[in-house]
């Protein structure tokens, strides 16, 4: 079974609108972390937001917020007031446990296209 | 945020040659770094976990004799693609975890083997 599932290969949104990118995860660990990264065409992976499994409040970073629903094992990314520069590939990732030697597991990604 | 650098950013080489890629954590120490490989429009696939002062841990299916990893210091890990072939052409990205929860990525290296 996939650990991280992103069901939307592509999403389209108009400038200034909000958009939600879906992510569900599968783990039996009690301690885990959830991440969202943005990858523009240049290839660099840009960290957007992090949510720890024990965090009770949803994480927010500027225009990005993470809708964390633990019981449903979902960690959707909400981008408010989309901008043209938000067009990129977005990856949801998970780290199981909290040890430094644990790598991130990535979903397949969602390509977001923002139009004017 | 923390900075991870990667060099070179792009390399073109002939089949059969070896290519070394460096990954440095610039403003923090990283006992563990990770190497990923990414094909166009695909996700990142973990290749190996690089541990400072010890052998790397490779993921299933990754040839350790083909992809040599050395983590010589707390700020530097290198990936050497030995006897590169066209099928090794890919985008290679390293990452390191800072003292915080976040894992930061290098800018990546595009390898093209002719």
PDB file of C-alpha atoms in Angstrom:
ATOM      1  CA  UNK A   1       0.000   0.000   0.000  1.00  0.00           C
ATOM      2  CA  UNK A   2       1.195   3.478  -0.745  1.00  0.00           C
ATOM      3  CA  UNK A   3       2.301   5.465   2.239  1.00  0.00           C
ATOM      4  CA  UNK A   4       1.469   8.833   0.702  1.00  0.00           C
ATOM      5  CA  UNK A   5      -1.347   9.258  -1.800  1.00  0.00           C
ATOM      6  CA  UNK A   6      -1.941  12.330  -3.887  1.00  0.00           C
ATOM      7  CA  UNK A   7      -4.959  11.649  -6.061  1.00  0.00           C
ATOM      8  CA  UNK A   8      -4.852  14.811  -8.177  1.00  0.00           C
ATOM      9  CA  UNK A   9      -2.288  14.617 -10.988  1.00  0.00           C
ATOM     10  CA  UNK A  10      -3.169  18.163 -12.037  1.00  0.00           C
ATOM     11  CA  UNK A  11      -5.127  21.073 -10.656  1.00  0.00           C
ATOM     12  CA  UNK A  12      -6.137  24.335 -12.298  1.00  0.00           C
ATOM     13  CA  UNK A  13      -7.001  27.535 -10.472  1.00  0.00           C
ATOM     14  CA  UNK A  14      -7.413  31.189 -11.317  1.00  0.00           C
ATOM     15  CA  UNK A  15      -5.355  33.908  -9.759  1.00  0.00           C
ATOM     16  CA  UNK A  16      -6.543  35.114  -6.351  1.00  0.00           C
ATOM     17  CA  UNK A  17      -8.632  32.009  -5.768  1.00  0.00           C
ATOM     18  CA  UNK A  18      -7.923  29.434  -3.084  1.00  0.00           C
ATOM     19  CA  UNK A  19      -6.993  25.868  -3.964  1.00  0.00           C
ATOM     20  CA  UNK A  20      -6.761  22.650  -1.951  1.00  0.00           C
ATOM     21  CA  UNK A  21      -4.270  19.930  -2.815  1.00  0.00           C
ATOM     22  CA  UNK A  22      -5.178  16.558  -1.363  1.00  0.00           C
ATOM     23  CA  UNK A  23      -2.897  14.207   0.522  1.00  0.00           C
ATOM     24  CA  UNK A  24      -3.668  11.094   2.500  1.00  0.00           C
ATOM     25  CA  UNK A  25      -1.153   9.001   4.358  1.00  0.00           C
ATOM     26  CA  UNK A  26      -0.830   5.570   5.865  1.00  0.00           C
ATOM     27  CA  UNK A  27       1.224   4.780   8.933  1.00  0.00           C
ATOM     28  CA  UNK A  28       0.946   2.808  12.123  1.00  0.00           C
ATOM     29  CA  UNK A  29       3.439   5.027  13.932  1.00  0.00           C
ATOM     30  CA  UNK A  30       2.122   7.402  16.575  1.00  0.00           C
ATOM     31  CA  UNK A  31       4.889   9.888  15.938  1.00  0.00           C
ATOM     32  CA  UNK A  32       5.295  11.164  12.417  1.00  0.00           C
ATOM     33  CA  UNK A  33       5.699  14.360  10.468  1.00  0.00           C
ATOM     34  CA  UNK A  34       3.970  15.600   7.345  1.00  0.00           C
ATOM     35  CA  UNK A  35       5.544  17.974   4.855  1.00  0.00           C
ATOM     36  CA  UNK A  36       4.618  19.847   1.733  1.00  0.00           C
ATOM     37  CA  UNK A  37       7.192  20.883  -0.843  1.00  0.00           C
ATOM     38  CA  UNK A  38       6.910  22.962  -3.996  1.00  0.00           C
ATOM     39  CA  UNK A  39       9.013  22.074  -7.031  1.00  0.00           C
ATOM     40  CA  UNK A  40       9.069  24.656  -9.829  1.00  0.00           C
ATOM     41  CA  UNK A  41      10.424  23.819 -13.261  1.00  0.00           C
ATOM     42  CA  UNK A  42      13.946  24.667 -12.056  1.00  0.00           C
ATOM     43  CA  UNK A  43      13.840  21.482  -9.993  1.00  0.00           C
ATOM     44  CA  UNK A  44      14.634  22.827  -6.535  1.00  0.00           C
ATOM     45  CA  UNK A  45      12.515  21.486  -3.706  1.00  0.00           C
ATOM     46  CA  UNK A  46      11.110  24.357  -1.680  1.00  0.00           C
ATOM     47  CA  UNK A  47       9.866  23.570   1.807  1.00  0.00           C
ATOM     48  CA  UNK A  48       6.411  25.016   2.413  1.00  0.00           C
ATOM     49  CA  UNK A  49       4.934  23.709   5.634  1.00  0.00           C
ATOM     50  CA  UNK A  50       5.292  21.057   8.323  1.00  0.00           C
ATOM     51  CA  UNK A  51       2.786  19.353  10.626  1.00  0.00           C
ATOM     52  CA  UNK A  52       3.764  17.072  13.470  1.00  0.00           C
ATOM     53  CA  UNK A  53       1.456  14.242  14.432  1.00  0.00           C
ATOM     54  CA  UNK A  54       1.122  15.599  17.944  1.00  0.00           C
ATOM     55  CA  UNK A  55       0.436  19.156  16.872  1.00  0.00           C
ATOM     56  CA  UNK A  56      -3.130  19.980  17.790  1.00  0.00           C
ATOM     57  CA  UNK A  57      -3.427  23.068  15.656  1.00  0.00           C
ATOM     58  CA  UNK A  58      -3.223  23.138  11.894  1.00  0.00           C
ATOM     59  CA  UNK A  59       0.064  24.527  10.641  1.00  0.00           C
ATOM     60  CA  UNK A  60       0.050  27.815   8.771  1.00  0.00           C
ATOM     61  CA  UNK A  61       2.807  29.644   6.905  1.00  0.00           C
ATOM     62  CA  UNK A  62       1.684  32.787   5.157  1.00  0.00           C
ATOM     63  CA  UNK A  63      -0.669  31.807   2.327  1.00  0.00           C
ATOM     64  CA  UNK A  64      -0.163  28.126   3.044  1.00  0.00           C
ATOM     65  CA  UNK A  65      -2.132  26.161   5.588  1.00  0.00           C
ATOM     66  CA  UNK A  66      -2.286  22.468   6.261  1.00  0.00           C
ATOM     67  CA  UNK A  67      -5.703  20.976   6.952  1.00  0.00           C
ATOM     68  CA  UNK A  68      -4.681  18.138   9.265  1.00  0.00           C
ATOM     69  CA  UNK A  69      -7.385  15.559   9.963  1.00  0.00           C
ATOM     70  CA  UNK A  70      -5.682  12.869  11.956  1.00  0.00           C
ATOM     71  CA  UNK A  71      -8.573  10.432  12.182  1.00  0.00           C
ATOM     72  CA  UNK A  72      -8.984  10.508   8.428  1.00  0.00           C
ATOM     73  CA  UNK A  73      -5.212  10.472   7.889  1.00  0.00           C
ATOM     74  CA  UNK A  74      -5.336  13.415   5.595  1.00  0.00           C
ATOM     75  CA  UNK A  75      -3.044  16.431   5.339  1.00  0.00           C
ATOM     76  CA  UNK A  76      -4.366  18.667   2.606  1.00  0.00           C
ATOM     77  CA  UNK A  77      -2.516  21.811   1.590  1.00  0.00           C
ATOM     78  CA  UNK A  78      -4.574  24.954   1.173  1.00  0.00           C
ATOM     79  CA  UNK A  79      -3.123  27.813  -0.816  1.00  0.00           C
ATOM     80  CA  UNK A  80      -5.070  31.023  -0.402  1.00  0.00           C
ATOM     81  CA  UNK A  81      -5.083  33.846  -2.951  1.00  0.00           C
ATOM     82  CA  UNK A  82      -3.209  31.911  -5.652  1.00  0.00           C
ATOM     83  CA  UNK A  83      -0.523  33.708  -7.619  1.00  0.00           C
ATOM     84  CA  UNK A  84       0.941  32.969 -11.044  1.00  0.00           C
ATOM     85  CA  UNK A  85       4.206  32.064  -9.348  1.00  0.00           C
ATOM     86  CA  UNK A  86       2.453  29.239  -7.507  1.00  0.00           C
ATOM     87  CA  UNK A  87       2.387  27.206 -10.720  1.00  0.00           C
ATOM     88  CA  UNK A  88       4.586  24.214  -9.942  1.00  0.00           C
ATOM     89  CA  UNK A  89       4.562  20.608  -8.859  1.00  0.00           C
ATOM     90  CA  UNK A  90       3.601  20.038  -5.211  1.00  0.00           C
ATOM     91  CA  UNK A  91       4.659  17.053  -3.180  1.00  0.00           C
ATOM     92  CA  UNK A  92       3.273  15.761   0.077  1.00  0.00           C
ATOM     93  CA  UNK A  93       5.756  13.784   2.162  1.00  0.00           C
ATOM     94  CA  UNK A  94       5.877  11.927   5.459  1.00  0.00           C
ATOM     95  CA  UNK A  95       8.562  10.995   7.923  1.00  0.00           C
ATOM     96  CA  UNK A  96       7.661   8.097  10.169  1.00  0.00           C
ATOM     97  CA  UNK A  97       9.057   8.327  13.678  1.00  0.00           C
ATOM     98  CA  UNK A  98      11.305  11.188  14.688  1.00  0.00           C
ATOM     99  CA  UNK A  99      14.820   9.894  14.279  1.00  0.00           C
ATOM    100  CA  UNK A 100      17.291  11.935  12.307  1.00  0.00           C
ATOM    101  CA  UNK A 101      18.082   8.987  10.088  1.00  0.00           C
ATOM    102  CA  UNK A 102      14.579   8.587   8.745  1.00  0.00           C
ATOM    103  CA  UNK A 103      14.031   9.713   5.177  1.00  0.00           C
ATOM    104  CA  UNK A 104      10.938  11.320   3.752  1.00  0.00           C
ATOM    105  CA  UNK A 105       8.485   9.279   1.718  1.00  0.00           C
ATOM    106  CA  UNK A 106       6.943  11.246  -1.116  1.00  0.00           C
ATOM    107  CA  UNK A 107       3.627  11.147  -2.895  1.00  0.00           C
ATOM    108  CA  UNK A 108       3.448  11.233  -6.687  1.00  0.00           C
ATOM    109  CA  UNK A 109       2.829  14.947  -6.738  1.00  0.00           C
ATOM    110  CA  UNK A 110       0.211  17.326  -8.053  1.00  0.00           C
ATOM    111  CA  UNK A 111       0.885  19.804 -10.824  1.00  0.00           C
ATOM    112  CA  UNK A 112      -0.777  23.128 -10.079  1.00  0.00           C
ATOM    113  CA  UNK A 113      -1.448  25.578 -12.872  1.00  0.00           C
ATOM    114  CA  UNK A 114      -2.498  29.118 -11.998  1.00  0.00           C
ATOM    115  CA  UNK A 115      -4.015  31.241 -14.747  1.00  0.00           C
ATOM    116  CA  UNK A 116      -4.692  34.957 -14.925  1.00  0.00           C
TER     117      UNK A 116
ATOM    118  CA  UNK B   1      15.888  28.489   6.557  1.00  0.00           C
ATOM    119  CA  UNK B   2      18.818  26.129   6.480  1.00  0.00           C
ATOM    120  CA  UNK B   3      20.803  25.931   3.260  1.00  0.00           C
ATOM    121  CA  UNK B   4      21.973  22.871   1.403  1.00  0.00           C
ATOM    122  CA  UNK B   5      24.173  23.273  -1.630  1.00  0.00           C
ATOM    123  CA  UNK B   6      24.842  20.797  -4.390  1.00  0.00           C
ATOM    124  CA  UNK B   7      27.550  20.763  -7.024  1.00  0.00           C
ATOM    125  CA  UNK B   8      27.574  20.547  -9.957  1.00  0.00           C
ATOM    126  CA  UNK B   9      24.106  21.692 -10.935  1.00  0.00           C
ATOM    127  CA  UNK B  10      24.403  20.107 -14.350  1.00  0.00           C
ATOM    128  CA  UNK B  11      26.811  17.596 -15.844  1.00  0.00           C
ATOM    129  CA  UNK B  12      27.104  15.920 -19.199  1.00  0.00           C
ATOM    130  CA  UNK B  13      29.465  12.998 -19.481  1.00  0.00           C
ATOM    131  CA  UNK B  14      30.377  10.170 -21.777  1.00  0.00           C
ATOM    132  CA  UNK B  15      29.216   6.650 -21.119  1.00  0.00           C
ATOM    133  CA  UNK B  16      31.678   4.760 -18.963  1.00  0.00           C
ATOM    134  CA  UNK B  17      32.979   7.726 -17.001  1.00  0.00           C
ATOM    135  CA  UNK B  18      32.388   8.406 -13.323  1.00  0.00           C
ATOM    136  CA  UNK B  19      30.685  11.490 -11.981  1.00  0.00           C
ATOM    137  CA  UNK B  20      30.917  12.863  -8.454  1.00  0.00           C
ATOM    138  CA  UNK B  21      28.151  14.989  -6.968  1.00  0.00           C
ATOM    139  CA  UNK B  22      28.718  16.945  -3.747  1.00  0.00           C
ATOM    140  CA  UNK B  23      26.102  17.861  -1.188  1.00  0.00           C
ATOM    141  CA  UNK B  24      26.935  20.346   1.558  1.00  0.00           C
ATOM    142  CA  UNK B  25      24.982  21.657   4.496  1.00  0.00           C
ATOM    143  CA  UNK B  26      26.132  25.251   4.704  1.00  0.00           C
ATOM    144  CA  UNK B  27      24.891  26.471   8.047  1.00  0.00           C
ATOM    145  CA  UNK B  28      24.219  23.371  10.088  1.00  0.00           C
ATOM    146  CA  UNK B  29      25.742  20.009  10.813  1.00  0.00           C
ATOM    147  CA  UNK B  30      24.045  16.972   9.361  1.00  0.00           C
ATOM    148  CA  UNK B  31      24.907  13.535  10.687  1.00  0.00           C
ATOM    149  CA  UNK B  32      22.532  12.120   8.127  1.00  0.00           C
ATOM    150  CA  UNK B  33      21.957  13.127   4.540  1.00  0.00           C
ATOM    151  CA  UNK B  34      19.718  11.533   1.954  1.00  0.00           C
ATOM    152  CA  UNK B  35      20.115  10.995  -1.775  1.00  0.00           C
ATOM    153  CA  UNK B  36      17.091  10.916  -4.050  1.00  0.00           C
ATOM    154  CA  UNK B  37      16.641  10.339  -7.733  1.00  0.00           C
ATOM    155  CA  UNK B  38      13.872  11.854  -9.807  1.00  0.00           C
ATOM    156  CA  UNK B  39      12.773  11.116 -13.360  1.00  0.00           C
ATOM    157  CA  UNK B  40      10.897  13.783 -15.340  1.00  0.00           C
ATOM    158  CA  UNK B  41       7.453  14.528 -13.922  1.00  0.00           C
ATOM    159  CA  UNK B  42       7.830  11.730 -11.394  1.00  0.00           C
ATOM    160  CA  UNK B  43       8.221  11.651  -7.659  1.00  0.00           C
ATOM    161  CA  UNK B  44      11.441  11.534  -5.672  1.00  0.00           C
ATOM    162  CA  UNK B  45      12.721   8.050  -4.999  1.00  0.00           C
ATOM    163  CA  UNK B  46      15.053   7.529  -2.073  1.00  0.00           C
ATOM    164  CA  UNK B  47      18.319   5.941  -3.150  1.00  0.00           C
ATOM    165  CA  UNK B  48      20.292   5.850   0.056  1.00  0.00           C
ATOM    166  CA  UNK B  49      20.814   7.288   3.490  1.00  0.00           C
ATOM    167  CA  UNK B  50      24.268   8.690   4.058  1.00  0.00           C
ATOM    168  CA  UNK B  51      25.617   8.495   7.594  1.00  0.00           C
ATOM    169  CA  UNK B  52      28.624  10.481   8.735  1.00  0.00           C
ATOM    170  CA  UNK B  53      31.507   8.208   9.554  1.00  0.00           C
ATOM    171  CA  UNK B  54      29.808   4.978   8.556  1.00  0.00           C
ATOM    172  CA  UNK B  55      28.523   3.127   5.545  1.00  0.00           C
ATOM    173  CA  UNK B  56      25.510   4.332   3.647  1.00  0.00           C
ATOM    174  CA  UNK B  57      22.239   2.455   3.784  1.00  0.00           C
ATOM    175  CA  UNK B  58      20.912   1.716   0.319  1.00  0.00           C
ATOM    176  CA  UNK B  59      17.328   1.184  -0.677  1.00  0.00           C
ATOM    177  CA  UNK B  60      16.299  -2.063  -2.266  1.00  0.00           C
ATOM    178  CA  UNK B  61      17.222  -2.177  -5.919  1.00  0.00           C
ATOM    179  CA  UNK B  62      19.933   0.475  -5.717  1.00  0.00           C
ATOM    180  CA  UNK B  63      23.373  -0.865  -6.626  1.00  0.00           C
ATOM    181  CA  UNK B  64      25.824   0.251  -3.967  1.00  0.00           C
ATOM    182  CA  UNK B  65      28.812  -0.461  -6.211  1.00  0.00           C
ATOM    183  CA  UNK B  66      27.300   1.763  -8.869  1.00  0.00           C
ATOM    184  CA  UNK B  67      26.310   4.636  -6.618  1.00  0.00           C
ATOM    185  CA  UNK B  68      29.119   5.186  -4.147  1.00  0.00           C
ATOM    186  CA  UNK B  69      28.298   7.385  -1.195  1.00  0.00           C
ATOM    187  CA  UNK B  70      30.793   8.932   1.140  1.00  0.00           C
ATOM    188  CA  UNK B  71      29.889  11.091   4.130  1.00  0.00           C
ATOM    189  CA  UNK B  72      33.290  12.346   5.145  1.00  0.00           C
ATOM    190  CA  UNK B  73      32.244  15.126   7.482  1.00  0.00           C
ATOM    191  CA  UNK B  74      29.206  16.564   9.212  1.00  0.00           C
ATOM    192  CA  UNK B  75      28.677  18.960   6.328  1.00  0.00           C
ATOM    193  CA  UNK B  76      29.590  16.987   3.224  1.00  0.00           C
ATOM    194  CA  UNK B  77      28.248  13.908   1.478  1.00  0.00           C
ATOM    195  CA  UNK B  78      29.250  12.810  -2.000  1.00  0.00           C
ATOM    196  CA  UNK B  79      27.521  10.560  -4.506  1.00  0.00           C
ATOM    197  CA  UNK B  80      29.684   9.044  -7.219  1.00  0.00           C
ATOM    198  CA  UNK B  81      27.985   7.458 -10.181  1.00  0.00           C
ATOM    199  CA  UNK B  82      30.545   4.959 -11.402  1.00  0.00           C
ATOM    200  CA  UNK B  83      30.813   3.848 -15.026  1.00  0.00           C
ATOM    201  CA  UNK B  84      27.787   5.916 -15.913  1.00  0.00           C
ATOM    202  CA  UNK B  85      25.453   4.770 -18.662  1.00  0.00           C
ATOM    203  CA  UNK B  86      22.605   6.590 -20.423  1.00  0.00           C
ATOM    204  CA  UNK B  87      20.033   4.968 -18.150  1.00  0.00           C
ATOM    205  CA  UNK B  88      21.696   6.729 -15.210  1.00  0.00           C
ATOM    206  CA  UNK B  89      20.661  10.068 -16.687  1.00  0.00           C
ATOM    207  CA  UNK B  90      18.391  11.649 -14.126  1.00  0.00           C
ATOM    208  CA  UNK B  91      17.932  14.415 -11.603  1.00  0.00           C
ATOM    209  CA  UNK B  92      19.740  13.691  -8.359  1.00  0.00           C
ATOM    210  CA  UNK B  93      18.806  15.608  -5.199  1.00  0.00           C
ATOM    211  CA  UNK B  94      20.276  15.454  -1.748  1.00  0.00           C
ATOM    212  CA  UNK B  95      18.663  16.510   1.479  1.00  0.00           C
ATOM    213  CA  UNK B  96      19.653  16.984   5.081  1.00  0.00           C
ATOM    214  CA  UNK B  97      17.761  17.417   8.275  1.00  0.00           C
ATOM    215  CA  UNK B  98      18.623  20.416  10.375  1.00  0.00           C
ATOM    216  CA  UNK B  99      18.338  20.588  14.140  1.00  0.00           C
ATOM    217  CA  UNK B 100      14.692  21.461  13.582  1.00  0.00           C
ATOM    218  CA  UNK B 101      12.097  19.112  12.148  1.00  0.00           C
ATOM    219  CA  UNK B 102      12.448  20.328   8.596  1.00  0.00           C
ATOM    220  CA  UNK B 103      14.378  18.512   5.923  1.00  0.00           C
ATOM    221  CA  UNK B 104      16.066  20.805   3.428  1.00  0.00           C
ATOM    222  CA  UNK B 105      16.982  19.940  -0.113  1.00  0.00           C
ATOM    223  CA  UNK B 106      19.853  20.880  -2.340  1.00  0.00           C
ATOM    224  CA  UNK B 107      19.088  22.464  -5.712  1.00  0.00           C
ATOM    225  CA  UNK B 108      19.682  19.164  -7.509  1.00  0.00           C
ATOM    226  CA  UNK B 109      22.061  17.903 -10.179  1.00  0.00           C
ATOM    227  CA  UNK B 110      20.937  17.090 -13.697  1.00  0.00           C
ATOM    228  CA  UNK B 111      23.060  14.264 -15.073  1.00  0.00           C
ATOM    229  CA  UNK B 112      23.061  13.465 -18.767  1.00  0.00           C
ATOM    230  CA  UNK B 113      25.101  10.490 -19.908  1.00  0.00           C
ATOM    231  CA  UNK B 114      25.750  10.336 -23.624  1.00  0.00           C
TER     232      UNK B 114
END
